[in-house]
Amino acid sequence: MIVVPDVLITGFALGLVLLVVSLTTNLGRRARAGLSAAWVVVVLVLDVSGLEDSRIAAATPSPGSPYTERMDGFVTSDACQACHPNQHASWDESYHRKMTQLPSDESVLAPFGGELLSYQYKYIPHRRGDDFWVTTTDPTWAEPGEELPVSRRIALTTGSHHQQLYWFERPGTRAVGRFQFFYRVREERWVPFNAALLVGERNLPEPGIYWSTVCVRCHATHGKPGFELPDPGAAPMDTRVAEFGIACESCHGPGEEHVRANRSLFRRYRGYFSSEPDDTIVNPSRLDADRSLDVCGQCHAVQGLGSTARIRQWSRNGLPYRAGDDLSEARYIVDGRPGKSDNVFHDRVLRQDPHFIEDRFWPDGVVNVSGREYQGVRDSPCYASGEYTCLSCHQLHRATDDPRSTPEWANDQLASDRLGNDACVECHPALAEPAALEEHSHHAANSTGSSCYNCHMPNTAYGLLNATRSHFIENPDTATELATGRPNACNLCHLDQTLAWTADKLEAWYGTPVPVFEDPAHSTTAQGVLVALRGDAGQRALMAFHLGWEPARLASGADDWALPVLGELFLDPYDAVRAIAARALQQRPDARDMNFDYLETPPSRRALRNRLIEAWSGPEAGDPELRARVLIDGAGQTMAKEFAVLLDERDNGRAFRAE
Amino acid sequence: MVANSESPKTANPAPSDFTALVRLHLRFGWWALCGFVLLGIVLEGLHGLKLGFYLDLSNATRRHMWTLAHAHGTLLGLINIAYALTLRTRDLDPSNESESAMAGASVPLLASTLLLPLGFLLGGVIIYAGDPGLGIVLAPIGGFALLYATWRTARAL
């Protein structure tokens, strides 16, 4: 929409009033001239001040919260709307915009209705007028000498798609503390912080100062933490940002010069009739592949600042990276591949956190956690073409001819013509023909087995109680699974088949060498059962997801045999595994009306699981080999002994995903 | 009105010219009103039929321009009628310079009635995101013509 500044309307209205006055009264020429001059002066003054204020407004800072400030050429997304209404509107509906928000009736998704949350301590989220508060007996929320319970006002929210987190004000500093409960959006419930992560730790973390020291780097635009080293929490912080959320200037660079230049009517219209890009702003789709990838990679990469000097500079001046720059000059991009850890950055990081690499990468360096797709894209063979970037598939502004609703587009921001194989056949046109596709995939052309994504970008990254697609484009290979533990794409659909079966198929179809299977279970037991029962928590989470994933359920007939496996996953010691298993159980036709609360006590969950198993009977007839693979006997019952053996072999080692 | 037997020192319009002006502006005003009310009905129809080229967010500038065309055209129709009534209610003396000055607002008023809404209408045909098409240049010309016409009329009263 064209914005007509209120000040101009006011000015013209004043002028009309003066005109009527001068015409209806017996004013002399001098008086009329004076009135006219006065009107011109008033309008000019209002225009100059009003135009500036109406275009670029700073939020009113709240005393105990990070605040917004105009700085360093950032003018906020408000300045973009007048000329780019469509882009602004789709961004406004995106989860990028909502990554950090000030609390309001619109932004806060949790009820804050005075419900009591108990986990080690008591927490009561509630309202006071327009504000959102939490009252708690948690001593980590209290200042020295402050008596419990304490009440704190919510200052910020994080997230809005799958879950939302809240941050409370602290007296005397702008470093907000973290409320240790997530609000899960789909489930419409509060869950303790660790119950929304893949982590074995049971105790709630302390509120900390993470928004200012970690989150601000990616969840806001041009943030400046305002802490001092070596101890960021020792002194009050002055955390400020150009804009909350991931706004226009995160991807397009500071807009001040662009706004100023394009106030000129002539410049704008000259640009409409020219194919030359506007050099006062960055358009990531016009950058070369490296720089385009870097725009997304500034947040969607496993990375660090790399040095104390950089951290200090970031804290005071914000991150130096601007869209269009070489990201590697401002950040250290972590390489998780073996043998790549012998450098100063890794030494420092691994001294502080010995598990840094394994919490983010599979052993071969492929990212294992969602939201860090940069390395996968960069290391993919497709990237070598020089034309493959995030924007090959993702569309950060919904197209005007996109038939989907805005929420559908916002879900993953894939372009409407990138939902199927279209993204890939652009560079692999031979596979556009159904016959050629079938010959390549050995699956029906219109089946999920012929989806490029399912074979070459399987869901092997964990995040947000979910599995997401790995962005490292690779061919399925059972040898890789043996070496790294990362499930191969074939068995993530064919959960009922063994690893050896997959290896034989890959060898017959593509000449992929068959590895040596030293473990006989790889030749006798379905991979969906094997990994679910004896994998580590990360693997179990992925398998729980796929046991409820429709393409896999249909391909493997999991609804017939998988209940015992899901039942075990519902008793898993990791909250995240149980959460995903509960969702998979809910998908089953025989369990849709049941309530699988993954946070119920172990006896309750066990009782529910037992009821389910007692009522269930697996396939008695049909393929005896299938029953043997999925550990179901001739009577349609679970082969309890074999189950127990696999459970005994479970990898109960530490597992964590650094989301 | 009695005709003056002496020749006027300046070529002032005869009373019949004012009558013609009144008739012209009444007709012009009512037809303009009719036309732009019709445009308003058409625009409502576009709303009712939810036509994307008018209602999609990417076409907000078009919607704004055509709404302005309808509003300004309707308003200008009324101004023409008001102008005609103003002319008619005055006991106009063609030899009076200020009153002939008021009649001199006729041409700019007619021009603005055409140019101002036409500028908005054309400006909405081809748009550039937040900017109207080049046809918009007619709108400020029409606007200044209107300003001149109303100033001239007000001054003559």
PDB file of N, CA, C and O in Angstrom, chain A residues 455-456 473-477 480:
ATOM      1  N   CYS A 455      15.065 -40.463  -1.594  1.00  0.00           N
ATOM      2  CA  CYS A 455      16.259 -41.292  -1.746  1.00  0.00           C
ATOM      3  C   CYS A 455      17.545 -40.523  -1.476  1.00  0.00           C
ATOM      4  O   CYS A 455      18.508 -41.072  -0.955  1.00  0.00           O
ATOM      5  N   HIS A 456      17.565 -39.277  -1.892  1.00  0.00           N
ATOM      6  CA  HIS A 456      18.827 -38.530  -1.856  1.00  0.00           C
ATOM      7  C   HIS A 456      18.898 -37.471  -0.754  1.00  0.00           C
ATOM      8  O   HIS A 456      19.960 -36.905  -0.523  1.00  0.00           O
ATOM      9  N   ILE A 473      23.265 -34.113  -0.221  1.00  0.00           N
ATOM     10  CA  ILE A 473      22.664 -34.947  -1.258  1.00  0.00           C
ATOM     11  C   ILE A 473      23.605 -36.103  -1.542  1.00  0.00           C
ATOM     12  O   ILE A 473      24.746 -35.895  -1.975  1.00  0.00           O
ATOM     13  N   GLU A 474      23.142 -37.301  -1.279  1.00  0.00           N
ATOM     14  CA  GLU A 474      23.999 -38.469  -1.417  1.00  0.00           C
ATOM     15  C   GLU A 474      23.180 -39.629  -1.954  1.00  0.00           C
ATOM     16  O   GLU A 474      21.956 -39.615  -1.971  1.00  0.00           O
ATOM     17  N   ASN A 475      23.905 -40.671  -2.355  1.00  0.00           N
ATOM     18  CA  ASN A 475      23.252 -41.909  -2.781  1.00  0.00           C
ATOM     19  C   ASN A 475      23.145 -42.844  -1.594  1.00  0.00           C
ATOM     20  O   ASN A 475      24.044 -42.895  -0.757  1.00  0.00           O
ATOM     21  N   PRO A 476      22.055 -43.596  -1.511  1.00  0.00           N
ATOM     22  CA  PRO A 476      21.946 -44.554  -0.402  1.00  0.00           C
ATOM     23  C   PRO A 476      23.076 -45.563  -0.478  1.00  0.00           C
ATOM     24  O   PRO A 476      23.435 -46.039  -1.555  1.00  0.00           O
ATOM     25  N   ASP A 477      23.615 -45.877   0.691  1.00  0.00           N
ATOM     26  CA  ASP A 477      24.740 -46.809   0.735  1.00  0.00           C
ATOM     27  C   ASP A 477      24.744 -47.458   2.106  1.00  0.00           C
ATOM     28  O   ASP A 477      24.882 -46.773   3.127  1.00  0.00           O
ATOM     29  N   THR A 480      27.814 -46.852   4.311  1.00  0.00           N
ATOM     30  CA  THR A 480      27.814 -45.600   5.066  1.00  0.00           C
ATOM     31  C   THR A 480      27.069 -45.780   6.382  1.00  0.00           C
ATOM     32  O   THR A 480      27.500 -45.271   7.428  1.00  0.00           O
TER      33      THR A 480
END
